[in-house]
CSV table of C-alpha atoms and ligand atoms in Angstrom, one decimal:
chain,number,residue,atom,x,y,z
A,1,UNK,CA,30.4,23.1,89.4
A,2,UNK,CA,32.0,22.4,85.5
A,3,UNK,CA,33.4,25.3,83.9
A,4,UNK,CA,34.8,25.7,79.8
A,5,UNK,CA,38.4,26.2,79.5
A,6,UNK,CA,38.6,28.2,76.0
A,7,UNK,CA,42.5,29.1,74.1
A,8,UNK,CA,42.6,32.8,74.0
A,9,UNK,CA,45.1,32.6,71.2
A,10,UNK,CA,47.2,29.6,69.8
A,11,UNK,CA,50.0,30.0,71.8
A,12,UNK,CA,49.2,31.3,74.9
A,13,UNK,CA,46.0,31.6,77.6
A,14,UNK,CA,42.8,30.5,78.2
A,15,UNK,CA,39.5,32.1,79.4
A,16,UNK,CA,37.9,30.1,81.6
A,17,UNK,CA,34.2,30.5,81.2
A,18,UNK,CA,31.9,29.4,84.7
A,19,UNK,CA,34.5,30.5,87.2
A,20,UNK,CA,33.8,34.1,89.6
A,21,UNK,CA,35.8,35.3,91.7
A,22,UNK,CA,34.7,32.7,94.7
A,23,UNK,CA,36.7,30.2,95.8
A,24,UNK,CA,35.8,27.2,94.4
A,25,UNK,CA,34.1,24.2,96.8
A,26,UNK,CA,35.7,21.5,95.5
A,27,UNK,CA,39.7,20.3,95.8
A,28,UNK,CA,39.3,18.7,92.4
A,29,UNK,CA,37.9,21.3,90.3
A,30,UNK,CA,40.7,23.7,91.4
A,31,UNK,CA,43.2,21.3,90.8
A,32,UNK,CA,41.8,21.1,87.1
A,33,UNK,CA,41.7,25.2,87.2
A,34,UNK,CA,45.3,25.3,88.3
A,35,UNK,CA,46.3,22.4,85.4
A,36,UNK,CA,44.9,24.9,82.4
A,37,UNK,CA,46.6,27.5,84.0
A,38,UNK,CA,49.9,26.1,84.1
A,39,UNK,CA,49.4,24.5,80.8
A,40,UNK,CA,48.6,27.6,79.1
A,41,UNK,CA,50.7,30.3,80.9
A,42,UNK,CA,47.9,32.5,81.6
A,43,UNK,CA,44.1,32.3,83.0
A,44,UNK,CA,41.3,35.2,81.9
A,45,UNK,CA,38.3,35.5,84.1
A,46,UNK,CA,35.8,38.0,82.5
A,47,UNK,CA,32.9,39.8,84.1
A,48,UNK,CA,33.7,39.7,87.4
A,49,UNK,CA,32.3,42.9,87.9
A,50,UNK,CA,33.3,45.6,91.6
A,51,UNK,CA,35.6,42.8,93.7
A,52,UNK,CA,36.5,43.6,96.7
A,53,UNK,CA,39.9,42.9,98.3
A,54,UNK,CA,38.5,40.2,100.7
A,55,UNK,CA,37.5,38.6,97.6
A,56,UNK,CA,40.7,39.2,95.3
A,57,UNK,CA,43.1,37.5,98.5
A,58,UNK,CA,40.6,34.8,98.7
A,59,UNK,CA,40.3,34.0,95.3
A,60,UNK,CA,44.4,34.1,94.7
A,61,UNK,CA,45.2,32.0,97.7
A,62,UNK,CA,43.7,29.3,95.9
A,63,UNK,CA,46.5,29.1,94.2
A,64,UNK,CA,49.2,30.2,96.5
A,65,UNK,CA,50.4,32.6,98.5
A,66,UNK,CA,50.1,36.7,98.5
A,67,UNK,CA,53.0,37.9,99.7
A,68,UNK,CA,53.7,41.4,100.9
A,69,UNK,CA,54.6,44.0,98.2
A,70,UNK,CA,57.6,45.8,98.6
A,71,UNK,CA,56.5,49.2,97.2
A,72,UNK,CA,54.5,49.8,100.7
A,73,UNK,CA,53.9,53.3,98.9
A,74,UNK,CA,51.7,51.5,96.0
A,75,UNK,CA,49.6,48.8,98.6
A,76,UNK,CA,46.1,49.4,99.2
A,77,UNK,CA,45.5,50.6,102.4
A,78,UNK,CA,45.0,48.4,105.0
A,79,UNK,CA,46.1,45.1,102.7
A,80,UNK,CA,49.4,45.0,102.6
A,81,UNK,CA,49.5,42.3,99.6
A,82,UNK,CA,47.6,44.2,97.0
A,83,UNK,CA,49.3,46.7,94.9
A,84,UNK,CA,47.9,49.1,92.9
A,85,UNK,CA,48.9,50.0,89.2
A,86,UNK,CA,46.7,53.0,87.9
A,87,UNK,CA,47.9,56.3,87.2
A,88,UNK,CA,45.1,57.9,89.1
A,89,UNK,CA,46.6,60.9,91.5
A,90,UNK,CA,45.4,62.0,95.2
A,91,UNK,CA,46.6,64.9,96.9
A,92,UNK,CA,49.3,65.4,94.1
A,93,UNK,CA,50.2,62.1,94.0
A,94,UNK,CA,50.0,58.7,92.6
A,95,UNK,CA,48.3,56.5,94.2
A,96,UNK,CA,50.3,53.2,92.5
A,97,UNK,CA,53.0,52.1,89.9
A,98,UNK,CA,52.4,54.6,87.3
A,99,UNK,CA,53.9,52.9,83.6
A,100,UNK,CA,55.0,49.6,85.4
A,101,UNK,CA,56.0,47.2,83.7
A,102,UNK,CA,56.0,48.7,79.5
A,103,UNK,CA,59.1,46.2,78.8
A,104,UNK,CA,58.9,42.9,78.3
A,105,UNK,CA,59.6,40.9,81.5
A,106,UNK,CA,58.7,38.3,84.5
A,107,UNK,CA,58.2,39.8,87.5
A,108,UNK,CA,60.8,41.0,89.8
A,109,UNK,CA,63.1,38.7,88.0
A,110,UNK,CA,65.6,40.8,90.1
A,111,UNK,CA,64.6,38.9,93.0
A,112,UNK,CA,66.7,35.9,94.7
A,113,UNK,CA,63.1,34.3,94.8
A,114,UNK,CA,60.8,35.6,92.1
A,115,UNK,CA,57.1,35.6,92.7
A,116,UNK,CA,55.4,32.0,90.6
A,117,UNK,CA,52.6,33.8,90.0
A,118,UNK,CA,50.8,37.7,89.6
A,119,UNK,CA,47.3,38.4,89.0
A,120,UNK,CA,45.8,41.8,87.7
A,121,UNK,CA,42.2,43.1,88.2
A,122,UNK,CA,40.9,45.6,86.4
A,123,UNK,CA,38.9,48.2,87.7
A,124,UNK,CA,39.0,50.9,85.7
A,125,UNK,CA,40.4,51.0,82.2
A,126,UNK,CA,40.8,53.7,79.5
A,127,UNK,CA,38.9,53.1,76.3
A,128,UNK,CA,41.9,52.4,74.2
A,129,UNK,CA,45.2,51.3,75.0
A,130,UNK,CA,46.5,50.4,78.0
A,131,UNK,CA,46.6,46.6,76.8
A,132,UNK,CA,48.6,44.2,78.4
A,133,UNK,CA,51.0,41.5,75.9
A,134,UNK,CA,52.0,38.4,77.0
A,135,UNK,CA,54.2,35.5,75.5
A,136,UNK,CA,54.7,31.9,76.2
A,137,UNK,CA,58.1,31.0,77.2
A,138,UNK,CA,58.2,27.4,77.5
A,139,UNK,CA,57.0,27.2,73.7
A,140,UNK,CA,59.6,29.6,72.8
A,141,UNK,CA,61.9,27.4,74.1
A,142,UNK,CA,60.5,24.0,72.9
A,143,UNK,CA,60.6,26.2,69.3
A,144,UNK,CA,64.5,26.7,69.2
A,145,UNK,CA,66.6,23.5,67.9
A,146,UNK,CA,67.5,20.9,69.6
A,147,UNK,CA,71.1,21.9,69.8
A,148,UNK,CA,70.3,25.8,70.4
A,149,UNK,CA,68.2,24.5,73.6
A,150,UNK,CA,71.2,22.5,74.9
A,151,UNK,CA,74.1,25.5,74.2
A,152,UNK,CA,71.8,27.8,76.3
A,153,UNK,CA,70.8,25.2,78.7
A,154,UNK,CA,74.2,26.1,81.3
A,155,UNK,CA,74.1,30.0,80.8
A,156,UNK,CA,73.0,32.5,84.0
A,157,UNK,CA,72.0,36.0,83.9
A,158,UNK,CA,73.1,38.8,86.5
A,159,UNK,CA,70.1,41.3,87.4
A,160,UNK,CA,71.3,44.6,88.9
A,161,UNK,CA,68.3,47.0,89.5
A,162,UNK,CA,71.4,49.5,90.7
A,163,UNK,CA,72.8,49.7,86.8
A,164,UNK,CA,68.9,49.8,85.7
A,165,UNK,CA,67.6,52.5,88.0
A,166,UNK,CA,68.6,55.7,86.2
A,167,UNK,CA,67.6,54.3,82.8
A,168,UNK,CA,64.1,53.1,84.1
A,169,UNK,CA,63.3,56.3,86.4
A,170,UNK,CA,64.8,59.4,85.0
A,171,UNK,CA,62.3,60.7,86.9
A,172,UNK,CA,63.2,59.6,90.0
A,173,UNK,CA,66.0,60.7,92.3
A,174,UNK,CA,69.4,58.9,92.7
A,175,UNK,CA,69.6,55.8,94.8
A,176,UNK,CA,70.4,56.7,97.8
A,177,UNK,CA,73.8,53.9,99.4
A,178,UNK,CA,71.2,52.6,102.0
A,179,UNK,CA,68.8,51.8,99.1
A,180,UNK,CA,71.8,50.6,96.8
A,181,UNK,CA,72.8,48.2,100.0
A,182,UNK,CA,69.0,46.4,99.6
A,183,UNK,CA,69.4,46.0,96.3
A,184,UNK,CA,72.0,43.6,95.8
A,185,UNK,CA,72.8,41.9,92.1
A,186,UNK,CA,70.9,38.7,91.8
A,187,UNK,CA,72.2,35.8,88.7
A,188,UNK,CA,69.3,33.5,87.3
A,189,UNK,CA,69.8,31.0,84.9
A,190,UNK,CA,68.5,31.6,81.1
A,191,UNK,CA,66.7,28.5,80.6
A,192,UNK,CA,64.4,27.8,83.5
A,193,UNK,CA,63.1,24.3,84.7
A,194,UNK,CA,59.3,25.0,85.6
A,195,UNK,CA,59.0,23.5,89.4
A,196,UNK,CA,55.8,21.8,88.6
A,197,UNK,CA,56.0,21.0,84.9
A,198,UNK,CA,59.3,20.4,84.2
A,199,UNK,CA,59.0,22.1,81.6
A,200,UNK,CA,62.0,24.4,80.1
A,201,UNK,CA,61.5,27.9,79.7
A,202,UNK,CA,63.6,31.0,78.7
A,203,UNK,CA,64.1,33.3,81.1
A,204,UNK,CA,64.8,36.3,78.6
A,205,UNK,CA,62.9,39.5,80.4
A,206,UNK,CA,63.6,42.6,82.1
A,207,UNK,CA,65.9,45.2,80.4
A,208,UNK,CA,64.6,47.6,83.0
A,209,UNK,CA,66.6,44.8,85.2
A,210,UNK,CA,69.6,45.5,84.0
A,211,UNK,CA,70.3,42.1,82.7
A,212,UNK,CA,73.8,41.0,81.6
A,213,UNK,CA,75.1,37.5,80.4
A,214,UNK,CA,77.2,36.0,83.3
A,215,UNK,CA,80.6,35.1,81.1
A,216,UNK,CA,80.1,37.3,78.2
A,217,UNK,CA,81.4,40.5,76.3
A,218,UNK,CA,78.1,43.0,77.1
A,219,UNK,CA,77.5,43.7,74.1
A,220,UNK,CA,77.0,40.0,72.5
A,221,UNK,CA,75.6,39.2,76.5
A,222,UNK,CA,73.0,42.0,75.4
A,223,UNK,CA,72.6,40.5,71.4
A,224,UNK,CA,71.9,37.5,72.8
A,225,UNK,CA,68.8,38.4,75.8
A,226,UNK,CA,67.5,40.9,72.7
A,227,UNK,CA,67.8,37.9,70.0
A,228,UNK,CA,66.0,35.8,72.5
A,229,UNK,CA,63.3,37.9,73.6
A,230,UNK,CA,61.9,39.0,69.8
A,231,UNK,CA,61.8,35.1,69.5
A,232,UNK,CA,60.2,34.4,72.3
A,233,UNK,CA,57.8,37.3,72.0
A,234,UNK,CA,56.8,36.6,68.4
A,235,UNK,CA,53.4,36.6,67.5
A,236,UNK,CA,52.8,32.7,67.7
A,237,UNK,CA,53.9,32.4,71.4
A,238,UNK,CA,51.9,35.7,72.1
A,239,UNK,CA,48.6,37.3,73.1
A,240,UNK,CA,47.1,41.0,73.2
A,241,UNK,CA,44.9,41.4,75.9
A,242,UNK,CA,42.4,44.2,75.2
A,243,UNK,CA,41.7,44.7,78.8
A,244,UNK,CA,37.6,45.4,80.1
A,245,UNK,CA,36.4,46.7,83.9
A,246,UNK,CA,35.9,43.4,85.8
A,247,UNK,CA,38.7,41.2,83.7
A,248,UNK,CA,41.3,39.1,85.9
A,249,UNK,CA,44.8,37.3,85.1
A,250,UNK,CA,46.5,35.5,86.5
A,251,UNK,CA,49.9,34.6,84.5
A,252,UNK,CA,52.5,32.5,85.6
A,253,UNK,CA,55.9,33.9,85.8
A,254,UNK,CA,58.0,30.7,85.1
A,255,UNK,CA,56.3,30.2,81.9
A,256,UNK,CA,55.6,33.9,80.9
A,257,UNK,CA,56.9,37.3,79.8
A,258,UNK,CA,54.0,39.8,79.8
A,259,UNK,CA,54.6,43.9,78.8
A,260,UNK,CA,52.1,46.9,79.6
A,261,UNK,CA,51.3,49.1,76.8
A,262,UNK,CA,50.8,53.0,76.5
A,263,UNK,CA,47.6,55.0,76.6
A,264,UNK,CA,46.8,58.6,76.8
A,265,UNK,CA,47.1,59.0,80.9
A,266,UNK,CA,46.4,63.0,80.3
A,267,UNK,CA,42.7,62.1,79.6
A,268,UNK,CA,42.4,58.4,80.7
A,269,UNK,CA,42.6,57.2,84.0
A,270,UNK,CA,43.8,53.2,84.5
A,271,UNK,CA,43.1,51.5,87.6
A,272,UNK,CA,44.0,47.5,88.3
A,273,UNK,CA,44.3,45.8,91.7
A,274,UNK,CA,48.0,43.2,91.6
A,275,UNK,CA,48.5,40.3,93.7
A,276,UNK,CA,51.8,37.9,93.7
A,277,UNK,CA,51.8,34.5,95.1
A,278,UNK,CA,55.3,33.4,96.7
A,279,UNK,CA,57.5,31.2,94.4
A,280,UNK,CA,60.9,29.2,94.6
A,281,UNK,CA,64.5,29.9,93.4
A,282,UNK,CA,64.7,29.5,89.6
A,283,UNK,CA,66.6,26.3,88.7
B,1,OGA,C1,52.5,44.1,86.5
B,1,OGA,C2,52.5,44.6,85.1
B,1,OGA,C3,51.2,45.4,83.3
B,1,OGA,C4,50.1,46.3,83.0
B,1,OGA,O1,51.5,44.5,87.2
B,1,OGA,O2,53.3,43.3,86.9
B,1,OGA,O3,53.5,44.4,84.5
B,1,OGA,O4,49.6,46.3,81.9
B,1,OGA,N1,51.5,45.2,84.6
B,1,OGA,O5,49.6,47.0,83.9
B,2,MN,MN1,54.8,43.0,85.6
């Protein structure tokens, strides 16, 4: 089987055109899949139309490993690795992440060992909004001169979901100390090195992270992670995806921020299927 590779925009993505949601037969052509992918930050398959979980785990494991979410709440019955996002309510109550993810960020960037990659599936999507952005951080990076590159290059960021909690979930109640003792602080460094490309990337998300500057006053720690996230997040390192029923990602969180947008939830509903694949330690 061949299959197109097309640029969704000029600095990020590509829809591959001749790919469903099968695994693909031969070693080679997924090899050249997972080449555009990590060239390009993120992969688009369109059309897909109803797939079921079988097929969503069988399609991502070509590319790595699912790994177990940690909102059990949110999982799909039965399948322990797929999440749902969709603000869609049973009995009362949600039945995934309502509103994750509207700041710019890399997933769980909060973790000791962040997930490499995340893929979405949409199943249901409201007829405007709802969009999903995403930037390209390795091209950020490569953008900034030579000398800015190299006085970032030794800097680390502390993550504490503790200090971000109240902020991000007013709507939640207070931590309770057995939760606060599972979420300990976790420090990344700013620039990442990409385990497979080598490339350098800035590692700039997650305000709802609670990130802060390891070595630096808060408020120019803050100045800087803000200054560096409009940059990277411009529109030349960035793409809009207009989401459609049947759509899948799959973006690359060494190499990628990505940031949900609004829509009206009182008369929409939203609905998308999530699976990470298990990554390393940033270095
Ligand atoms: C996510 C996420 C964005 C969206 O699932 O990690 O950030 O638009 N989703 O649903
Ligand atoms: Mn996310």
């Amino acid at each position: 089987m061949t299959f197109d590779v097309r640029p969704l925009s000029p600095g990020i993505g590509v829809e591959i055109v001749g790919v469903g949601i099968s695994p693909l037969d031969d070693p080679g052509e997924v090899a050249r899949l997972r080449a555009a992918w990590l060239d390009s930050g993120i992969l688009l398959l369109r059309n897909l139309g109803e797939v079921t979980p079988a097929q969503f785990i069988a399609f991502a494991r070509q590319f790595g490993e699912p790994e177990h979410h940690d909102q059990v709440q949110f999982t799909l019955d039965g399948y322990p690795t797929i999440a749902l996002v969709s603000n869609i309510e049973r009995e009362g109550r949600p039945i995934g992440a309502t509103r994750a993810g509207r700041n710019w960020h890399s997933d769980s960037q909060y973790l000791r060992t962040p997930p490499s990659a995340s893929l979405l599936y949409a199943s249901v999507v409201p007829p405007d909004g709802g969009d999903t952005l995403f930037a390209n951080t390795v091209a950020a990076h490569d953008a900034l001169p030579a000398a800015r590159q190299r006085a970032l290059q030794s800097m680390r960021v502390t993550y504490s979901r503790v200090r971000a909690y109240a902020r991000s979930h007013p709507d939640r109640p207070p931590l309770t100390a057995r939760e606060i003792a599972n979420l300990p602080d976790v420090s990344h460094p700013l620039v990442r090195t990409h385990p497979e490309t080598g490339r350098r990337a800035l590692y700039v998300g997650g305000v709802q992270h609670g990130p802060r500057v390891d070595g630096m006053d808060v408020q120019a720690g803050d100045a800087l992670l803000d200054e560096l996230r409009s940059h990277a997040t411009r529109d030349a390192f960035a793409y809009r995806h207009r989401w459609r029923a049947g759509d899948l990602i799959m973006w690359d969180n060494r190499s990628t921020l990505h940031c949900a947008t609004p829509f009206d939830e009182s008369r929409f509903d939203r609905l998308m299927l999530r699976i990470q694949l298990a990554g390393t330690v940033p270095a």
